[in-house]
Short mmCIF file of C-alpha atoms and ligand atoms in Angstrom, two decimals:
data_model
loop_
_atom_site.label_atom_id
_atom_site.label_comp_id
_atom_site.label_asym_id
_atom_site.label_seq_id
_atom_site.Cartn_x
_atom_site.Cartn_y
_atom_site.Cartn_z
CA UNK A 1 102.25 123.96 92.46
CA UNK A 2 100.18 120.59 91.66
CA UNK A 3 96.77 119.96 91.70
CA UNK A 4 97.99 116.33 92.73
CA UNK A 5 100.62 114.89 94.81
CA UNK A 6 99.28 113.56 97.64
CA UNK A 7 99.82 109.73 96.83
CA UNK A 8 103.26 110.33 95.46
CA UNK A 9 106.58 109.49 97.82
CA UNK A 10 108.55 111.68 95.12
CA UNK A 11 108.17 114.31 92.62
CA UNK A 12 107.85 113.14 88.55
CA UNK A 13 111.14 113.49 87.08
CA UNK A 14 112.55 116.53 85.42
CA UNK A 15 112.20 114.51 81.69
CA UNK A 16 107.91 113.43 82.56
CA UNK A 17 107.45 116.91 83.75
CA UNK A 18 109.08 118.38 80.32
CA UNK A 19 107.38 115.49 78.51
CA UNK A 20 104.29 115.93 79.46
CA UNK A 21 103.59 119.84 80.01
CA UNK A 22 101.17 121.48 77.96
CA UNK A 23 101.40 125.12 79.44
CA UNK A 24 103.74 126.08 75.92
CA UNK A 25 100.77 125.37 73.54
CA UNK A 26 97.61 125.42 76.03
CA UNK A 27 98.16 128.76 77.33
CA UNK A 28 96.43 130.16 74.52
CA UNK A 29 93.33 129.09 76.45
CA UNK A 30 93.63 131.07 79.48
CA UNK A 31 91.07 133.62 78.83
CA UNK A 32 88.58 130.37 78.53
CA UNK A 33 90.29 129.36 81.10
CA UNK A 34 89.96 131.91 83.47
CA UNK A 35 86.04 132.91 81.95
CA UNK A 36 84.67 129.29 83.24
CA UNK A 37 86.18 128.86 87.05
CA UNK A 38 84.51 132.67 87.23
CA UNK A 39 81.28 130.66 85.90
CA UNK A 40 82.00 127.49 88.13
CA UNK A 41 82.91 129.70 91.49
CA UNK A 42 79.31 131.47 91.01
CA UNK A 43 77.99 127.60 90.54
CA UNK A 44 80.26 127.09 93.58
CA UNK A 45 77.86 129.66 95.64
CA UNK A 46 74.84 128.14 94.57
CA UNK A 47 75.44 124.80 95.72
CA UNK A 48 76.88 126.29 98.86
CA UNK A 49 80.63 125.84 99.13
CA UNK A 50 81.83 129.31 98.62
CA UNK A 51 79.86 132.03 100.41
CA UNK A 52 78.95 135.39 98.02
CA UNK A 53 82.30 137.18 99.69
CA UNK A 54 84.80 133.89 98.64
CA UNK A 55 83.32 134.13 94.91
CA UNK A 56 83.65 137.76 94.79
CA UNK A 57 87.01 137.29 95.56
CA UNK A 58 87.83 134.62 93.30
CA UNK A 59 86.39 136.14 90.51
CA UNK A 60 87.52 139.52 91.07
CA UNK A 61 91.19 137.89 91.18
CA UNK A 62 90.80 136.26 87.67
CA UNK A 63 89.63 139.43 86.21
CA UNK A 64 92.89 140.92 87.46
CA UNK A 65 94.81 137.53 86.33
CA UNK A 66 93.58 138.10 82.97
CA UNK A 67 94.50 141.43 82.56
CA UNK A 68 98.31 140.57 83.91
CA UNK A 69 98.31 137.85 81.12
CA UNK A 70 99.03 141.09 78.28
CA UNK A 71 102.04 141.62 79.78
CA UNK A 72 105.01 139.93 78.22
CA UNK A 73 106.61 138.82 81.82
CA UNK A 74 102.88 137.14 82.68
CA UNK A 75 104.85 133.38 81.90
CA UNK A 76 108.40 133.94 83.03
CA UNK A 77 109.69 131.11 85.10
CA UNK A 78 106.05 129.23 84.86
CA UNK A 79 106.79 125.25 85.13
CA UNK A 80 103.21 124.40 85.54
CA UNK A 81 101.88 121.50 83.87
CA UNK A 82 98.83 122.86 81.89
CA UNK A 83 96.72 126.28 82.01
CA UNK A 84 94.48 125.08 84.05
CA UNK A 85 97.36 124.99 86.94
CA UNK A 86 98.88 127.87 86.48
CA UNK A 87 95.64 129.53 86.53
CA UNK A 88 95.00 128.02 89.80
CA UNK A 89 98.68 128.99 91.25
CA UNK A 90 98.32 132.53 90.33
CA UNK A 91 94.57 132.35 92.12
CA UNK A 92 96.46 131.21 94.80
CA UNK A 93 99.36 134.00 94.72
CA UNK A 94 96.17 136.59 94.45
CA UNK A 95 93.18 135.41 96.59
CA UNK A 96 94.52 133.36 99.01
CA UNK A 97 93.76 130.08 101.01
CA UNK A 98 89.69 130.63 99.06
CA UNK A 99 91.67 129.23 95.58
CA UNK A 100 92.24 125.78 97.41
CA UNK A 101 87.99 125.31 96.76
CA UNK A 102 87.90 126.00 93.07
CA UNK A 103 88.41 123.07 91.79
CA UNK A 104 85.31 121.17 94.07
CA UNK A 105 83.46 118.96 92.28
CA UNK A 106 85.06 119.68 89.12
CA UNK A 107 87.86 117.67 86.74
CA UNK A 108 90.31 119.19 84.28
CA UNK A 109 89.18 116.31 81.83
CA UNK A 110 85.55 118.58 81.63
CA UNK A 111 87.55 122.03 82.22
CA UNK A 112 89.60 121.38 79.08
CA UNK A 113 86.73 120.28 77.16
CA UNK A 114 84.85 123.48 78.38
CA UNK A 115 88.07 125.79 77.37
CA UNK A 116 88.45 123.96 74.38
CA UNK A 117 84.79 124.03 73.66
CA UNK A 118 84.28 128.40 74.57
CA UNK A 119 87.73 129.07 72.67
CA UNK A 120 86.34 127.08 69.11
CA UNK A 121 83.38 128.86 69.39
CA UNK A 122 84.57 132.15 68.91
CA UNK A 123 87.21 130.59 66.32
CA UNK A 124 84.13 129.45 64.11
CA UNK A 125 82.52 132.75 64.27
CA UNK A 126 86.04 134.15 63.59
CA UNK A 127 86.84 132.11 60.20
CA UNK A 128 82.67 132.21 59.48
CA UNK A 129 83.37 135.94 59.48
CA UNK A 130 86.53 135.63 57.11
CA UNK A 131 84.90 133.36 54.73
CA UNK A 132 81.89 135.96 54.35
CA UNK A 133 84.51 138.98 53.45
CA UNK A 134 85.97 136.41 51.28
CA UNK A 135 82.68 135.82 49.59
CA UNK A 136 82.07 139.82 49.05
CA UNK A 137 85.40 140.13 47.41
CA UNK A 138 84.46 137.18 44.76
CA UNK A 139 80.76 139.10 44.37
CA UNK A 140 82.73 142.27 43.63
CA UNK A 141 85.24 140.78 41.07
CA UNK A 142 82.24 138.97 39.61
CA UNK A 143 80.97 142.99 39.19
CA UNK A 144 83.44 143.89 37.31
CA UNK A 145 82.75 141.87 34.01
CA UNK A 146 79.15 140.56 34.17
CA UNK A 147 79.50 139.49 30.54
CA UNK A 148 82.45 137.87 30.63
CA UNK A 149 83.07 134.70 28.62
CA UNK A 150 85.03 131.76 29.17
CA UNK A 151 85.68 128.47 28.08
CA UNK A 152 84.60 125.70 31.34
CA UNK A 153 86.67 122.88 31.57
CA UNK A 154 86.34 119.32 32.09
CA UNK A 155 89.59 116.97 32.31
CA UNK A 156 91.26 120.72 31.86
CA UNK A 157 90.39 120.66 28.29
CA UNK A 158 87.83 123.54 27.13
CA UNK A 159 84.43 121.94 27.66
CA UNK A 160 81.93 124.41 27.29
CA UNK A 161 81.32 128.01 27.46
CA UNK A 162 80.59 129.72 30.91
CA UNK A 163 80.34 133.11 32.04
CA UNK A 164 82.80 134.78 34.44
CA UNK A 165 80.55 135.32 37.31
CA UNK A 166 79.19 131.69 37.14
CA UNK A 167 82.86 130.65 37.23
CA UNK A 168 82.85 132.90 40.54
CA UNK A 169 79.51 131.90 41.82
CA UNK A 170 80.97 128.13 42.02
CA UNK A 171 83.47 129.40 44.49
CA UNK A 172 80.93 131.52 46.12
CA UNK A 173 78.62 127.95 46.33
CA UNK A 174 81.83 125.96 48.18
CA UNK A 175 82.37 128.47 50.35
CA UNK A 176 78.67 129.24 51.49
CA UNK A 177 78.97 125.60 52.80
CA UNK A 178 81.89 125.81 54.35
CA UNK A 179 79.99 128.94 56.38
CA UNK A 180 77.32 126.34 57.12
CA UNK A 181 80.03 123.65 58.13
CA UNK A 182 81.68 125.88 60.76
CA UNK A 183 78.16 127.24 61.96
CA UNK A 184 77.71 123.54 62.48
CA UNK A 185 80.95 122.69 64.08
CA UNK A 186 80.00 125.77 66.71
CA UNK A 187 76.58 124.23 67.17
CA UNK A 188 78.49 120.93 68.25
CA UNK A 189 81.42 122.92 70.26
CA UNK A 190 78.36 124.91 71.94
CA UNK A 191 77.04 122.46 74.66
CA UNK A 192 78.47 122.68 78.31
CA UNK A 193 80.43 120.01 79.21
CA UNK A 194 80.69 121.28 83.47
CA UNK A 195 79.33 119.14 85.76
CA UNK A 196 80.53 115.61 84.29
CA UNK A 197 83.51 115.36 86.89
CA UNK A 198 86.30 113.14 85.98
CA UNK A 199 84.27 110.66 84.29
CA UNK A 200 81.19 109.86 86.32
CA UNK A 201 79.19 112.82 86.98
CA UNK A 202 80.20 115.39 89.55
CA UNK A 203 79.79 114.36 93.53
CA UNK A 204 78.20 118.29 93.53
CA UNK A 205 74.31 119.01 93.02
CA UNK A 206 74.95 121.74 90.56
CA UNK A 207 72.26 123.46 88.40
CA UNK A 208 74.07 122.37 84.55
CA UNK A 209 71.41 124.60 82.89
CA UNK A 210 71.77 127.51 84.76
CA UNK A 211 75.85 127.07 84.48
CA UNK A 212 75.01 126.91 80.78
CA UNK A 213 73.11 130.07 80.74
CA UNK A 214 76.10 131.50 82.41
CA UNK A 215 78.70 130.78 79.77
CA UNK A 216 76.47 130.96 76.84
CA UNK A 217 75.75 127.29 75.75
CA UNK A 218 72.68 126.48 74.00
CA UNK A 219 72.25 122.78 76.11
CA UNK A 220 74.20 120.87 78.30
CA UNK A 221 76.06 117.48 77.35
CA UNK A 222 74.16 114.39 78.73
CA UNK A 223 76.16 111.57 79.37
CA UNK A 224 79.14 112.20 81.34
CA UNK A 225 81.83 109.10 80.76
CA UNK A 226 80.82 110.63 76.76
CA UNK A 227 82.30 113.99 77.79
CA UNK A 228 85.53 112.72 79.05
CA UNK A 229 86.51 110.94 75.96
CA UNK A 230 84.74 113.26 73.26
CA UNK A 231 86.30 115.46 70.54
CA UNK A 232 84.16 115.28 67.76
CA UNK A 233 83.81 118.65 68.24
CA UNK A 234 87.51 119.34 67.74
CA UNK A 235 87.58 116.82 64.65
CA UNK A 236 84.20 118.64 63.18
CA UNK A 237 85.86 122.59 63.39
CA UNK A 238 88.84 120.18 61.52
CA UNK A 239 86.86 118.89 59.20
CA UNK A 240 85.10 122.09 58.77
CA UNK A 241 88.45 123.40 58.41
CA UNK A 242 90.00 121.10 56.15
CA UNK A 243 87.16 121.19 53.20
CA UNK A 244 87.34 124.87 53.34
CA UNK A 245 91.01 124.66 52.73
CA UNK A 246 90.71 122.81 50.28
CA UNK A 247 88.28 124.51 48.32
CA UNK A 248 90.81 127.62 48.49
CA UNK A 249 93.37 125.49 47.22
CA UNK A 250 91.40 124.46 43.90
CA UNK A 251 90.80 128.49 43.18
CA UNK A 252 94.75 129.00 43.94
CA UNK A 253 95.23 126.18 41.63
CA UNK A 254 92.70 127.60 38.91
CA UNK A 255 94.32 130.81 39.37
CA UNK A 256 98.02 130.00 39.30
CA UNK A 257 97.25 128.76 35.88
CA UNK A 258 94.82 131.94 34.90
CA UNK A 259 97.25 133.82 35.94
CA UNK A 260 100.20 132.40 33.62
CA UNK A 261 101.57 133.30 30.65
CA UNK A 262 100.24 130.34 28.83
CA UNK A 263 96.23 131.65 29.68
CA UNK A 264 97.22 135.30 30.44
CA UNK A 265 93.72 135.78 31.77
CA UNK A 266 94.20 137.52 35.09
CA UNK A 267 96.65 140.03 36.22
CA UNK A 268 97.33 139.10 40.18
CA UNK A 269 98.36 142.60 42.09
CA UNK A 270 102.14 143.02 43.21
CA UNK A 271 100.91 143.22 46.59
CA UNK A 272 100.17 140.06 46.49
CA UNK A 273 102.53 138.17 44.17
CA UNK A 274 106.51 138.30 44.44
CA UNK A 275 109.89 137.93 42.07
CA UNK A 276 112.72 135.92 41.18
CA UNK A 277 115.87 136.42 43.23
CA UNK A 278 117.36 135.52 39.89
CA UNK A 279 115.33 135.75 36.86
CA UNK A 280 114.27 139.91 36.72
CA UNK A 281 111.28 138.88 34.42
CA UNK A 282 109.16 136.84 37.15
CA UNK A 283 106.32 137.85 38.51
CA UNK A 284 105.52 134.21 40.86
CA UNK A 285 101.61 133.75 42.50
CA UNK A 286 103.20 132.66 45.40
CA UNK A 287 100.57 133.59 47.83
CA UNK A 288 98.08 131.63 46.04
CA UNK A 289 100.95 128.70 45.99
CA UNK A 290 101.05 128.96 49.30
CA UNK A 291 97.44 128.64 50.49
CA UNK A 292 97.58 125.72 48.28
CA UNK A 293 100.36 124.12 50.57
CA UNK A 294 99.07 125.52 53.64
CA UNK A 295 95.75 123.06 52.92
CA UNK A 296 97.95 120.29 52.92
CA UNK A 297 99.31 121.02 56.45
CA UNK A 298 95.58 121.57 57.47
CA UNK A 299 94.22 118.17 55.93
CA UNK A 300 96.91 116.86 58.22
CA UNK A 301 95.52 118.21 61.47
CA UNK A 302 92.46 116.35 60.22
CA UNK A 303 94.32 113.27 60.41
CA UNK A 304 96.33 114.07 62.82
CA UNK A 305 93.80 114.12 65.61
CA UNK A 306 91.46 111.15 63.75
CA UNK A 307 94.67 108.95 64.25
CA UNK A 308 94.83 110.27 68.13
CA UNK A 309 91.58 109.17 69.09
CA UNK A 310 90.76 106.31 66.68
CA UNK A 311 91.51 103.04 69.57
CA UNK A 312 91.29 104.99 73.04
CA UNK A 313 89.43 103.24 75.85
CA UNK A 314 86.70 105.23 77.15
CA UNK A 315 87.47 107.74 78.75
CA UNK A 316 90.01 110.25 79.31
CA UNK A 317 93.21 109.89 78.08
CA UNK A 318 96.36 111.62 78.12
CA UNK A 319 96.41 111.25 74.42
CA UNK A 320 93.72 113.64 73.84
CA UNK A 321 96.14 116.72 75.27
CA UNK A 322 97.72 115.95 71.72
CA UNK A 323 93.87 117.72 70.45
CA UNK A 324 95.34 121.11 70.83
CA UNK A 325 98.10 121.65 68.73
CA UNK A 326 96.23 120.55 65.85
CA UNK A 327 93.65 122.68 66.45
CA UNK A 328 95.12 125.76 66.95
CA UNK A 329 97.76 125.19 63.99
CA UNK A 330 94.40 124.41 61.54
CA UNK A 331 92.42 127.29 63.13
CA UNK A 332 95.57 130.32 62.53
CA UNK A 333 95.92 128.17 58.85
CA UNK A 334 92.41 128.91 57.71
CA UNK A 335 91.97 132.47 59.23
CA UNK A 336 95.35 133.56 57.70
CA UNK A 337 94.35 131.51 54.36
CA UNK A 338 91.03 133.37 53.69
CA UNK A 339 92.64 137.01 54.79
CA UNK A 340 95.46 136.21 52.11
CA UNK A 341 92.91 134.79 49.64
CA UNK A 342 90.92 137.92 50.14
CA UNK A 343 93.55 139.80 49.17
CA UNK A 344 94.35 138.14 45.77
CA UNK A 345 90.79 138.39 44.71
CA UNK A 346 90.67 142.05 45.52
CA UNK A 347 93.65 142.45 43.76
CA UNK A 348 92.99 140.57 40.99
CA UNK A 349 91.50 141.67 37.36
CA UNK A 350 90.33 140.04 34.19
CA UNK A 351 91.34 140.10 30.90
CA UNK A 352 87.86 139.37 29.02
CA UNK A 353 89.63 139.29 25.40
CA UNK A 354 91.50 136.20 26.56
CA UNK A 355 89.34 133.91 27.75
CA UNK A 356 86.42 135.35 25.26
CA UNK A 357 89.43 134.28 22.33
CA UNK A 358 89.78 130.86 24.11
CA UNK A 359 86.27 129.89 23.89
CA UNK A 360 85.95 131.23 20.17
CA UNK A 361 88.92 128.97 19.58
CA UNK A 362 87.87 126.23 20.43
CA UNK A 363 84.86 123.91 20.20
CA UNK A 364 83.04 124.79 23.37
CA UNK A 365 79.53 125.83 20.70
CA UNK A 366 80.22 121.50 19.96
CA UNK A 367 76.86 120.59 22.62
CA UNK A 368 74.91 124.03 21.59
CA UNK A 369 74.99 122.77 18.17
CA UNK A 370 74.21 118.90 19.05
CA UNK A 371 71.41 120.06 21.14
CA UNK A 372 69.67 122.64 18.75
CA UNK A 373 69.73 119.62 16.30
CA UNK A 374 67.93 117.35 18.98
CA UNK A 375 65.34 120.31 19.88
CA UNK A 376 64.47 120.43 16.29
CA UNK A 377 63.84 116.72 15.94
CA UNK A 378 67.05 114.91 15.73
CA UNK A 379 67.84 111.94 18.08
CA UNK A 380 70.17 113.35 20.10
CA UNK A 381 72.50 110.34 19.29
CA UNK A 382 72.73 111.25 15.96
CA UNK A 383 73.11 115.09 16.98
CA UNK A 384 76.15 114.11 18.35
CA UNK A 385 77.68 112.06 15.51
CA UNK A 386 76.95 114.94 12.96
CA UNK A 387 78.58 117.52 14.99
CA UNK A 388 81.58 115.22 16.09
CA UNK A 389 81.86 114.87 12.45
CA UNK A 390 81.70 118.29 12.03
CA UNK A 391 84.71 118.75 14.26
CA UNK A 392 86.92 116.59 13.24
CA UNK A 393 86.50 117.85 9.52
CA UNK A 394 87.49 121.02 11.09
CA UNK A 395 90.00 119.73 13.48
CA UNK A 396 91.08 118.34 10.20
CA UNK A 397 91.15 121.55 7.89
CA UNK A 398 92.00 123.85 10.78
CA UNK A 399 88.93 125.47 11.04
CA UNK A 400 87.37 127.65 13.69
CA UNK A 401 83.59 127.47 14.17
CA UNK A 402 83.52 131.01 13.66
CA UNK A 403 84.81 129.94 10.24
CA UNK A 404 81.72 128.09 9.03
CA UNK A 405 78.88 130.11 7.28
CA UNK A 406 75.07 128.88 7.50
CA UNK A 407 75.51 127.55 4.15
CA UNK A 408 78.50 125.39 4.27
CA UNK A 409 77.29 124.27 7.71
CA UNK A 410 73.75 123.13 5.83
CA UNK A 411 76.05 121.50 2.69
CA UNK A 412 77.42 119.33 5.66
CA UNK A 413 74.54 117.95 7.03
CA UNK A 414 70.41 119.02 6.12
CA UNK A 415 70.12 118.94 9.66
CA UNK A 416 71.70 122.17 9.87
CA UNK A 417 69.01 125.18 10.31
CA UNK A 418 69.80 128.45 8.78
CA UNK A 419 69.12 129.46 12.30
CA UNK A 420 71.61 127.76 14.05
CA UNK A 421 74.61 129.53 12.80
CA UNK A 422 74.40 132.15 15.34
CA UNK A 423 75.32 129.23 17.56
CA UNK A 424 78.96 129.00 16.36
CA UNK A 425 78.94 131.87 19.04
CA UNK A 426 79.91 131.00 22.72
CA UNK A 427 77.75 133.71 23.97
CA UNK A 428 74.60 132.36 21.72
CA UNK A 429 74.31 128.86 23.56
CA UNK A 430 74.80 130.05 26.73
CA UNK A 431 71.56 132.09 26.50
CA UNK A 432 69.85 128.35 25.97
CA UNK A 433 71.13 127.49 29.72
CA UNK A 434 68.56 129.64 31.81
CA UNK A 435 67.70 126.41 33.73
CA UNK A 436 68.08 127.68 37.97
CA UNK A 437 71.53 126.79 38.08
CA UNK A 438 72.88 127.02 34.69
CA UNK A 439 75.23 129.68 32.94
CA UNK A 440 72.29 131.28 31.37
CA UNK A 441 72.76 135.28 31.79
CA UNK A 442 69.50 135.72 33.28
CA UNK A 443 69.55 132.33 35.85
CA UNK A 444 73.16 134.55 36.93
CA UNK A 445 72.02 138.02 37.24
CA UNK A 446 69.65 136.01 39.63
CA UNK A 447 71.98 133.95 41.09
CA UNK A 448 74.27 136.96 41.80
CA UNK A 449 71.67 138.46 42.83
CA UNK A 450 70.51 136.09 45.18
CA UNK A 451 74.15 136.02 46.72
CA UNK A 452 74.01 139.19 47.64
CA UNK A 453 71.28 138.71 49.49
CA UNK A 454 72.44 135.37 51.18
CA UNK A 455 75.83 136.99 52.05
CA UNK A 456 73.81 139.32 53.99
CA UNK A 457 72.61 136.76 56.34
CA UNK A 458 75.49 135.46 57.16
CA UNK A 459 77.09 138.07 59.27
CA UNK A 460 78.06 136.51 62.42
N1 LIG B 501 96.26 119.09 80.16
C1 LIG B 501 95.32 118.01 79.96
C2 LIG B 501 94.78 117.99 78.52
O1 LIG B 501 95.01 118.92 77.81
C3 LIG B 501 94.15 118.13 80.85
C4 LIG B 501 94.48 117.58 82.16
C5 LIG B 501 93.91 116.28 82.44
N2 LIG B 501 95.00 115.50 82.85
C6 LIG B 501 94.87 114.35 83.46
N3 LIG B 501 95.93 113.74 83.75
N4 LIG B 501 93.68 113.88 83.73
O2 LIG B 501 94.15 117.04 78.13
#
C-alpha cells in the first residue's frame, strides 16, 4: 500500500523503493506512531469527519495493532515505505474502508515530527532518570572516604591538594547539567507540531490546543512552514547527549589512569573490568575504555545530523528522514553509557594511602605556604618567589615538605611563621579553602550535603 500514487503511470523502481524506505530504522516509532492518529482520529470527530462510531473503531484497531507489534512475526514480509504506512495498511487490514480518512488534513512531514517529538520525550526522561542513579552512585562512593586526600591536577601534574568527595562532587556538578540539558531538550521536543499540514497549515479547522492536551504537550508550535523543516529539537536531545558523553568520558579517562598500576588508587570490580587473552596478569578497565569510545560515536551523531540540515531549503526535505538513525544510535549510546558507568562507580573503591602519599610527595602545600605568607603581610609576588625558591632547593636536595622543620623553614626565609609549618600538611591548607565552592571540609560536608538534597528533586 501507498499513501500516494495517484499521479504516477508506474510504480518507483525496486532500487528507489529499497533506497529510500525507512520502515528498518523508523519502526521503532510505532507506538508514537500509533498513540497520535488515536489523538488525531478523536480531533477527526471534533471537526466532523469521522462520526463517534468511525473513531471508536479506528482507535480501538490501533490499540489491537499495537499489541500485535510484540510479536516477532508483526514485520514479516512488510515493504512499506515508513511507519507511518504500514501503520495505515494494517488500519486498513483491521478497520476497514474508515482507515482511508485518517490521514485528512494531516501530512507525514508533521506526523514524523510529532512521533519523533512524543518518542524523545520519554527518551529524555529515560537518560534524565539514568544520569540521577548515576549521580547517587558517585554520592555513595563519595561516603565511603569523606576525608580522603588527593593531589588535584592541572596540566596532569599534582597541582594542589583536594579532597575525594570534591573530586566526586565535580562529576556530580557536570552531570547535574547535563540533567538540566535534557530537561531542556524535552521542554523543546514537548510542543505539538499537528495541525501544520504539509507545510502551510492544515485545510482542517482543528482545535491545536485541545489536540495538545490530548497527547500531553505543554503548547503548540506556531508557525507551520517552521515545523516542516525543524529539528532543533533532535539536534538539542544530541547536543544534550553529546556533552553528557563526554563528561563520562573525562571520568573513564581519570579513572583508567586511577585505576593503573602507575597511581594504584582505585580497585575497579571484576564485574566490570576484563583480562588478557594472553597476558594472565591483566586486569584491563575496558568498560570505562569503552564509554570513552562510545562518546566519540555520539559526538558524531551531533555532527552527523548538523551536517544534514545545515543548507536545506525551507521546508521539508527528504534529507531530514536521515534525523533518525542518529538519534536513536545517540539515545541507546547514552542510556547504555550511564547504566555501565553506574556500574563501575558502584564497583569501584579507594585506596586513601595512595593518593594521601601522592599529595605528601609532592608540592601540592607550594600555594598554602605562598598564601599564608601574603595573609601575614607579604606581597603575594614575593610569597611566591620565596616558596618557588623553597622548592627548587628541595627539588634540588630531594626533599619532601614533610622534611622541613619550623626552624629550617624560618633559617630560609624570616618570612616563615613558626605557625606555618603545620602547612607542609596537605590536609592543613585545605582547611583555609572554606570559600562556597572550595575543597574546604566544611564548604563539602555542605556541598555533599546539598547534593543530596538536589538529587532528590530530580526524580523524573
Ligand atoms: N519517512 C519520512 C521521514 O522520516 C516522512 C515522510 C515524509 N515523506 C515525504 N516524502 N514527504 O522524514
Amino acid at each position: 500500500m501507498k499513501l500516494w500514487g495517484g499521479r504516477f503511470e508506474t510504480g518507483p523502481s525496486e532500487i528507489f523503493e529499497r533506497f529510500s524506505g525507512s520502515l528498518d530504522f523508523d519502526r521503532r516509532l510505532l507506538a508514537a506512531d500509533i498513540r497520535g492518529s488515536q489523538a488525531f482520529a478523536r480531533a477527526l470527530e471534533r471537526v466532523g469527519i469521522l462520526s463517534a462510531e468511525e473513531r471508536a473503531r479506528i482507535v480501538e484497531a490501533f490499540d489491537s495493532i499495537l499489541q500485535d507489534s510484540a510479536s516477532p512475526s508483526f514485520y514479516d514480509g512488510a515493504t512499506d515505505e515508513d511507519v507511518h504506512t504500514l501503520a495505515i495498511r494494517k488500519l486498513k487490514e483491521r478497520a476497514g474502508a474508515v482507515a482511508d480518512k485518517i490521514h485528512t488534513g494531516r501530512s507525514r512531514n508533521e506526523q514524523v515530527s510529532l512521533d519523533f517529538r512524543l518518542w524523545l520525550r520519554e527518551e529524555c526522561d529515560r537518560a534524565r532518570g539514568l544520569l540521577a542513579g548515576l549521580m547517587s552512585a558517585l554520592l555513595d562512593l563519595a561516603a565511603c572516604n569523606p576525608a580522603a586526600v588527593i593531589p588535584g591536577y592541572t596540566h596532569m601534574r599534582r597541582a594542589q591538594a583536594v579532597l575525594w568527595p570534591h573530586y566526586l562532587l565535580a562529576y556530580f556538578e557536570m552531570l547535574a547539567r547535563d540533567w538540566e540539558r535534557l530537561g531542556e531538550a524535552r521542554r523543546r521536543a514537548n510542543v505539538l507540531p499537528l495541525g501544520s499540514g504539509a507545510l502551510a497549515g492544515s485545510g482542517f479547522p482543528f482545535d491545536r490546543e485541545a489536540m495538545a492536551r490530548d497527547l500531553g504537550f505543554e503548547a503548540v508550535t506556531r508557525n507551520s512552514m517552521d515545523v516542516s523543516g525543524d529539528r532543533d529539537f533532535a539536534l538539542d536531545f544530541l547536543y544534550a547527549a553529546s556533552a553528557a558523553m563526554l563528561h563520562l568520558s573525562r571520568l573513564a579517562e581519570d579513572w583508567i589512569l586511577y585505576s593503573s598500576e602507575e597511581f594504584g588508587w582505585l580497585e575497579l570490580g571484576d564485574g566490570v573490568t576484563s583480562g588478557s587473552s594472553l597476558m594472565p596478569q591483566k586486569k584491563n578497565p575496558d568498560s570505562l575504555e569503552l564509554i570513552r569510545g562510545k562518546s566519540g560515536r555520539v559526538i558524531g551523531c551531533l555532527t552527523s545530523l548538523l551536517v544534514t540540515m545545515k543548507g536545506l531549503p525551507m521546508t521539508y526535505d527528504r534529507d531530514m528522514q536521515e534525523d533518525k538513525v542518529p538519534v536513536f544510535e545517540a539515545a541507546d549510546q547514552l542510556a547504555g553509557s550511564l547504566e555501565m558507568a553506574r556500574a563501575v562507580v558502584e564497583s569501584a573503591k579507594l585506596n586513601p594511602a595512595k593518593p594521601a602519599a601522592a599529595a605528601e610527595e609532592s608540592w601540592v602545600v607550594a600555594t598554602d605556604l605562598a598564601e599564608a605568607l601574603a595573609r601575614a603581610g607579604t606581597p603575594f609576588h614575593q610569597a611566591h618567589q620565596i616558596v618557588g625558591r623553597l622548592v627548587l632547593e628541595s627539588v634540588r636536595a630531594g626533599r619532601k615538605p614533610s622534611d622541613w622543620t619550623a626552624e629550617e623553614l624560618a633559617r630560609f626565609a624570616p618570612e616563615f611563621k613558626p605557625e606555618m609549618a603545620a602547612l607542609l600538611h596537605p590536609a592543613a591548607g585545605m582547611r583555609s579553602r572554606e570559600v562556597p565552592g572550595g575543597t574546604g571540609p566544611e564548604s563539602v560536608a555542605r556541598a555533599l550535603a546539598e547534593a543530596r538534597e538536589r538529587l532528590a528533586h530530580m526524580r523524573v
